Coordinates of C-alpha atoms and ligand atoms in Angstrom, one line a residue:
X1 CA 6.1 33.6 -5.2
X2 CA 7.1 32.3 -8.8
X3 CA 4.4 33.3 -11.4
X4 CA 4.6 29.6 -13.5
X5 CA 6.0 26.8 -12.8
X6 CA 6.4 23.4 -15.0
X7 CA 6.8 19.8 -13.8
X8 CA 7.9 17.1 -16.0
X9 CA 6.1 13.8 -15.4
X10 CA 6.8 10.5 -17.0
X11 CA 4.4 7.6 -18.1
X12 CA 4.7 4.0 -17.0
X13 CA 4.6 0.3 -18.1
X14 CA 4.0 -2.8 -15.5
X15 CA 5.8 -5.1 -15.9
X16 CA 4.0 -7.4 -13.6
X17 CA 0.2 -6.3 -13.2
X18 CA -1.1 -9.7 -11.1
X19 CA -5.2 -9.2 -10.7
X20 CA -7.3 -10.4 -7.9
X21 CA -10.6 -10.7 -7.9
X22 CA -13.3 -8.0 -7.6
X23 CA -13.5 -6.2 -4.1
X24 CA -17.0 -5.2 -2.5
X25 CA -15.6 -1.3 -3.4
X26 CA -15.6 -2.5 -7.5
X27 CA -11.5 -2.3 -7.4
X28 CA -9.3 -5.2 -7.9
X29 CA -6.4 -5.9 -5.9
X30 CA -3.1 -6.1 -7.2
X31 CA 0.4 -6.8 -7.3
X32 CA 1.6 -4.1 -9.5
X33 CA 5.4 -3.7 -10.5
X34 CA 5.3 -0.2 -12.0
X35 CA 8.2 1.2 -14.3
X36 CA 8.5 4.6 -14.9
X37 CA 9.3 5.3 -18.8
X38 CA 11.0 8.6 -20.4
X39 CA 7.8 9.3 -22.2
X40 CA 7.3 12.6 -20.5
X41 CA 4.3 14.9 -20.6
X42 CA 4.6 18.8 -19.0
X43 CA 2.4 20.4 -17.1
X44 CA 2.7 24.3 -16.3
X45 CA 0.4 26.1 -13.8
X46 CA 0.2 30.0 -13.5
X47 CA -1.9 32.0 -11.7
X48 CA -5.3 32.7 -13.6
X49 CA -6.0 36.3 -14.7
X50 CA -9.7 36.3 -13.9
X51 CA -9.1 33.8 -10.9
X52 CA -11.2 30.5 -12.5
X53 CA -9.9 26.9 -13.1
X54 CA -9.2 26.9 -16.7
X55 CA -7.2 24.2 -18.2
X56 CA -5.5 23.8 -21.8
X57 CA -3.8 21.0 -23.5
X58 CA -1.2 20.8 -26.7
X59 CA 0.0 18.0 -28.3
X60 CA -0.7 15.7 -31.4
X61 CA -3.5 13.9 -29.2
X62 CA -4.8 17.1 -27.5
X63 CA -8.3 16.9 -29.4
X64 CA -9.0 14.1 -26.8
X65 CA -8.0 15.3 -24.2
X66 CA -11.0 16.5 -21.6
X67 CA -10.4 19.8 -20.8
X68 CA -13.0 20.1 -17.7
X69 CA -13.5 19.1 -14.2
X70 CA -13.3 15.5 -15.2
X71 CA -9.2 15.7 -16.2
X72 CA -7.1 14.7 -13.3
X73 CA -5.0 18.1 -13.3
X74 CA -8.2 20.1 -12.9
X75 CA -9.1 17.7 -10.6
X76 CA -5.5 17.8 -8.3
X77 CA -5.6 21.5 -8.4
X78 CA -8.8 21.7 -7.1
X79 CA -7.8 18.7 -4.3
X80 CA -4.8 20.7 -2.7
X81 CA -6.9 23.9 -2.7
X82 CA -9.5 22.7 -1.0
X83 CA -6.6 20.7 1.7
X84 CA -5.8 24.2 2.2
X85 CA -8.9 26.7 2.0
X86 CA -7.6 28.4 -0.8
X87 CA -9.4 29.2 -4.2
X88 CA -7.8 26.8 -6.8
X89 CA -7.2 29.8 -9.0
X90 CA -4.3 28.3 -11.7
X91 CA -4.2 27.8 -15.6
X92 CA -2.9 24.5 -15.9
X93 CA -1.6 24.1 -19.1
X94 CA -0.5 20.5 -20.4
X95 CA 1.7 19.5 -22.9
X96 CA 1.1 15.9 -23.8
X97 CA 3.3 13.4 -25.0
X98 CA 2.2 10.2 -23.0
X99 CA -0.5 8.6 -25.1
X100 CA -3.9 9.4 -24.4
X101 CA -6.2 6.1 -23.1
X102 CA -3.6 4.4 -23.8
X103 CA -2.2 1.8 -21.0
X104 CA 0.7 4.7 -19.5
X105 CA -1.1 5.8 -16.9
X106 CA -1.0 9.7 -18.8
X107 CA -3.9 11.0 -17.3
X108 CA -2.3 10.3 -13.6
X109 CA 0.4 11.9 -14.7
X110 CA -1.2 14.7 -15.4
X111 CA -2.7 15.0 -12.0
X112 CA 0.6 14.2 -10.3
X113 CA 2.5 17.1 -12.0
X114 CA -0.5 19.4 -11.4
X115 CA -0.2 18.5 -7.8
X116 CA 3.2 19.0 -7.3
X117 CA 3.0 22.5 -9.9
X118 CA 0.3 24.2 -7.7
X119 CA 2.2 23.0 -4.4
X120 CA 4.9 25.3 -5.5
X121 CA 3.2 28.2 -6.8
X122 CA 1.0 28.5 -4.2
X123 CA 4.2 28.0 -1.5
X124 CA 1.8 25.8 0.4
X125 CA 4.8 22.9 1.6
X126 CA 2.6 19.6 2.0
X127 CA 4.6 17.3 3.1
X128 CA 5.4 14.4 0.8
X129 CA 3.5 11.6 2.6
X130 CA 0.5 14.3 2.6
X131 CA 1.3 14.9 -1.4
X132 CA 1.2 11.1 -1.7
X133 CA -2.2 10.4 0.3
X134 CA -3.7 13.0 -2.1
X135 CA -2.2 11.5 -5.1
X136 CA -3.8 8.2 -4.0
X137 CA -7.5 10.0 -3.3
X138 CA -7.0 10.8 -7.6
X139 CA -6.8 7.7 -8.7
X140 CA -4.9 4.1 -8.0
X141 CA -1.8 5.4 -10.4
X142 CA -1.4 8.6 -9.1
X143 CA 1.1 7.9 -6.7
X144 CA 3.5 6.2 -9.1
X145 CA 4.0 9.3 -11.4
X146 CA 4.9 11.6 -8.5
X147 CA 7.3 8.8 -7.2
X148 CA 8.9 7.4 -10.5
X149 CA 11.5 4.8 -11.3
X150 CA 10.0 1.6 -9.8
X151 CA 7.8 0.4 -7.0
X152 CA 5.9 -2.2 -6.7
X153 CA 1.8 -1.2 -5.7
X154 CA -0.5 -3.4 -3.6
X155 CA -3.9 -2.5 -2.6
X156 CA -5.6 -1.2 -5.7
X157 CA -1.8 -0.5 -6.4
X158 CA -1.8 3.3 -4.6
X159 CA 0.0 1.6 -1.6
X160 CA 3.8 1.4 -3.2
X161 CA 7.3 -0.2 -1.9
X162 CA 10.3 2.0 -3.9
X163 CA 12.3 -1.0 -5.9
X164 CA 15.9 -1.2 -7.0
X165 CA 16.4 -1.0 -10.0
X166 CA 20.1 -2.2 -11.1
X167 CA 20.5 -1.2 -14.7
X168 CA 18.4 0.7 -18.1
X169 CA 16.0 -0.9 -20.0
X170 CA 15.1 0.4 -24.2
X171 CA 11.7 -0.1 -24.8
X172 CA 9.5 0.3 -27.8
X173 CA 6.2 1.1 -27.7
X174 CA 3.2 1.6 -30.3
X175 CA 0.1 2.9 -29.9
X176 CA -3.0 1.8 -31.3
X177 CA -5.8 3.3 -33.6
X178 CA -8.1 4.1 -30.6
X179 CA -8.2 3.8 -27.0
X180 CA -9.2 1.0 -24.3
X181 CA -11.3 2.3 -21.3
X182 CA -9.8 0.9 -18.3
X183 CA -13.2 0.1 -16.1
X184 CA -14.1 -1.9 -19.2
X185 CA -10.9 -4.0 -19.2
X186 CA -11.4 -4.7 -15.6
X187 CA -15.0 -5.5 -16.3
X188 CA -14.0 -8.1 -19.2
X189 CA -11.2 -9.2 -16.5
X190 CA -14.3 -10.3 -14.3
X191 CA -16.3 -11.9 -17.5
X192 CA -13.5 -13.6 -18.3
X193 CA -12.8 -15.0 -15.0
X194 CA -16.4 -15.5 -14.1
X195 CA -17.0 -18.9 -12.2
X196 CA -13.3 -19.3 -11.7
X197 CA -11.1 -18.4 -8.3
X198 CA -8.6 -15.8 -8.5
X199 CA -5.4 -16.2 -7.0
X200 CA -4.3 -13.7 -4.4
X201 CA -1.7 -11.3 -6.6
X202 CA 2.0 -11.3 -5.6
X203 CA 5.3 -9.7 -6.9
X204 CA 6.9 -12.6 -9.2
X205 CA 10.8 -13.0 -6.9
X206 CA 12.1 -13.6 -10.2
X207 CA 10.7 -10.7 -11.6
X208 CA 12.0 -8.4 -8.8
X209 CA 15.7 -9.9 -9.2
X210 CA 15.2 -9.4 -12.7
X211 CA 15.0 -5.6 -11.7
X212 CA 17.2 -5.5 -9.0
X213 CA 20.3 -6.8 -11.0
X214 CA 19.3 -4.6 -14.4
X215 CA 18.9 -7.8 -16.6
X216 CA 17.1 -7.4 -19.5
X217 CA 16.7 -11.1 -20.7
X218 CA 15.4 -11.8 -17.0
X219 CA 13.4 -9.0 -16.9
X220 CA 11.9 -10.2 -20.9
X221 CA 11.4 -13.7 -19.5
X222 CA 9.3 -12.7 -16.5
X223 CA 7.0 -9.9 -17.8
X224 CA 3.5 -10.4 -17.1
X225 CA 0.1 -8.8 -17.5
X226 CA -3.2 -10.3 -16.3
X227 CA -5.0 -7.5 -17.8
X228 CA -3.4 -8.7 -21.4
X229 CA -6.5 -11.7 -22.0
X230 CA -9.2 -8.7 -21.7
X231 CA -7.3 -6.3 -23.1
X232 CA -6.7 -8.9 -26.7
X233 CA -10.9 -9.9 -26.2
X234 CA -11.6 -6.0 -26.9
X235 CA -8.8 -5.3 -29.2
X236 CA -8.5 -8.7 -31.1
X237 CA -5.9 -6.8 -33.8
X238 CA -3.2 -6.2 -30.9
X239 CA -2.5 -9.8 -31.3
X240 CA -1.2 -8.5 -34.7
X241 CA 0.9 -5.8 -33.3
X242 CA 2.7 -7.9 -30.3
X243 CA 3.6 -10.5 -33.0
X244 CA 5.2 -8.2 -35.3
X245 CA 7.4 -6.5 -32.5
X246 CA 8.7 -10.3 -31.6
X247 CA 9.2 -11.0 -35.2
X248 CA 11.6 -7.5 -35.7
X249 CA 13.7 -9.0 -32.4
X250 CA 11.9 -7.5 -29.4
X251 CA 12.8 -9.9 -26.4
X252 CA 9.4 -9.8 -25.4
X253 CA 5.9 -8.0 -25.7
X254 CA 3.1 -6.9 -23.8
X255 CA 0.1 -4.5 -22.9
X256 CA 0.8 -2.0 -21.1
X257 CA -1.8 -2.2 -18.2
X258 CA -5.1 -2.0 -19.2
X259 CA -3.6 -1.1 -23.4
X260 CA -4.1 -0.4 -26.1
X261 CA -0.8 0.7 -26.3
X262 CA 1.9 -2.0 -26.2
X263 CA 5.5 -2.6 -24.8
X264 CA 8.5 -4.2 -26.3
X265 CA 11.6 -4.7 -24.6
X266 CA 14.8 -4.6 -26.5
X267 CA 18.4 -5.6 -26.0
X268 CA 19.7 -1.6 -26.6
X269 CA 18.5 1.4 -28.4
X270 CA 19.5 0.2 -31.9
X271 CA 17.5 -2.8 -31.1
X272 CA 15.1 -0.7 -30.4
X273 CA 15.3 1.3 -33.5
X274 CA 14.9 -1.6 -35.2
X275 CA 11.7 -2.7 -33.6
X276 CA 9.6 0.4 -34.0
X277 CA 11.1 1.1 -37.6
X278 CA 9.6 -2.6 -38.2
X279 CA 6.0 -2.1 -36.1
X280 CA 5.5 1.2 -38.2
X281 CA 5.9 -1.0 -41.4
X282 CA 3.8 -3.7 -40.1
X283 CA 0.9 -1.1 -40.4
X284 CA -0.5 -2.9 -37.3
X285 CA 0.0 0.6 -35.2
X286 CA -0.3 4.3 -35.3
X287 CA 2.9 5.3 -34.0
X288 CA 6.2 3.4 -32.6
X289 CA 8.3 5.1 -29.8
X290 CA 11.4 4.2 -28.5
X291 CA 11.8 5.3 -24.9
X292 CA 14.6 4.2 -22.1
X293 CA 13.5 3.6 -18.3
X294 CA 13.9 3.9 -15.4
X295 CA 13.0 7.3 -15.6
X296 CA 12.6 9.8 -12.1
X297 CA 9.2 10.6 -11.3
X298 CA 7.2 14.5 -11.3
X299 CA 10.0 16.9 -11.1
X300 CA 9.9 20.6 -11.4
X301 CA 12.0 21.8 -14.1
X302 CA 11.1 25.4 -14.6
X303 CA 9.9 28.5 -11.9
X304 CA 9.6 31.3 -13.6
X305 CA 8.3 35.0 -13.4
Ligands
LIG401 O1 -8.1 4.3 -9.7 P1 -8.5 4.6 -11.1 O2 -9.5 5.8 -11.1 O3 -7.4 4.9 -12.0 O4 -9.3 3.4 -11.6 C1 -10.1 3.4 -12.8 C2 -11.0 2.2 -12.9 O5 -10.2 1.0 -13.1 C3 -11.8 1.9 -11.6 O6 -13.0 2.6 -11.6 C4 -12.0 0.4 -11.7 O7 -13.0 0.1 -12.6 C5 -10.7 -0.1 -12.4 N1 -9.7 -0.5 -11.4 C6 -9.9 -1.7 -10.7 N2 -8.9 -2.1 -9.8 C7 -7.8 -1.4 -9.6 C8 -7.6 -0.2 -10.3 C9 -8.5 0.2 -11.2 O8 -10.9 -2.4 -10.9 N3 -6.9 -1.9 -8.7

């Protein structure tokens, strides 16, 4: 049995989030075209000298970063243990890159990895629809980070269809001063909609061809987030941000998911370059990253003794 292993997981942008209303179970349902981005964060398990759960984190956000039962890693390590009536007895180490509350689904990320980490130390061999049901017990983005490059989720977006993707796509994105919680962007979904019907969510055809055939001034025509009205109502000043991304040349901008971080797609890297250079001098964000996608989804990259 290897004595650590490390999984690379990426984050993600939608580039379609379509909301329905609120279910009875407080979830929405969606029509969620996920994109895995090469914004990467690491998670390493090894066995735990004194046999307890512990659980570290590095990184320039790692301050807020929970480092108890409530962080999805704890909480995956703990899930496969208990699937197999053994004592969930890892250090799970993370080392985070994928903003923090930010939109990029980081914290499922985190889980995923930690999933597919203790999986292999522990030589248990769930099977990948069993990984994947798990995943989906974590949280409604779980299942994308283990999976990567692009699906489209239904349900409370666990349920995923693998997509084709036909080409890259250069992003930029910049995170905000301060994070968005996402059960209080659904909630100002539902304020905001109050009164009104929601219409059923479905993939935009345009959107998937977009996809399929790796065109990126498709693709920057059909982006669309119905989280992005609640998202601007809480954080009035990203207004401020997505308009000085489209004024450097980005072919289009949104939130990602539920923010505060937002994406900007650009024609190629040096576009690209361009556009975060330009966001950071805007002074309308904290940082500006430029990160290429698709990107493959949590994958072991270390076993080690
Ligand atoms: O599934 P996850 O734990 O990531 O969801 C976090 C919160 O986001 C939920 O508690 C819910 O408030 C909201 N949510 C939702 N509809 C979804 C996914 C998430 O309302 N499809």
């Amino acid at each position: 049995m290897s004595a650590s292993v490390t999984v690379r997981v990426p984050a993600k942008v939608n580039v379609q989030l379509a909301v329905g209303g609120a279910r009875p179970d407080g979830f929405h349902d969606l029509a969620n075209v996920f994109l895995a981005v090469g914004l990467y964060d690491e998670v390493t398990v090894t066995p735990s000298p004194d046999g307890a759960l512990r659980i570290t984190c590095e990184g320039p956000d790692a301050d807020q970063v929970p480092l108890d039962e409530s962080n999805l890693a704890a909480r995956a390590a703990l899930a496969l243990a208990a699937r197999h009536g053994r004592p969930a007895d890892v250090h799970l180490h993370i080392a985070k890159d994928i903003p923090v509350a930010g939109g990029m689904a980081g914290g499922s990320a985190d889980g995923a990895a930690a999933l597919l980490a203790c999986d292999v130390l522990w030589g248990t061999n769930t099977p990948r629809p069993e990984l994947l049901t798990l995943c989906a017990e974590l949280g409604s983005d779980v299942p994308f980070s283990l999976l990567g490059g692009a699906a489209l989720g239904t349900g409370r977006g666990e349920l995923l269809t693998p997509l084709p993707v036909g080409g890259d796509f250069t992003w930029v994105f910049a995170t905000a001063h301060g994070g968005l919680s996402t059960p209080a962007v659904y909630r100002e979904f539902d304020r905001l909609w109050e009164g009104r019907p929601v219409a059923q969510p479905a993939a935009s055809p345009a959107l998937l061809d977009a996809l399929r055939a790796g065109d990126t001034a498709a693709l920057a025509e059909t982006l669309a987030n119905d989280l992005q009205p609640a998202a601007l109502s809480l954080f009035p000043s990203l207004a401020d941000t997505l308009a000085a991304g489209t004024d450097a040349g980005a072919l289009a901008a949104l939130v990602s998911g539920s923010g505060p971080t937002t994406a900007f797609l650009t024609k190629d890297t040096s576009a690209a370059e361009r556009v975060a250079s330009a966001l950071l001098a805007s002074g309308t964000c904290r940082a500006a990253r430029v990160a290429p996608s698709p990107a493959p989804g949590a994958t072991v990259i270390t076993t080690g003794e």
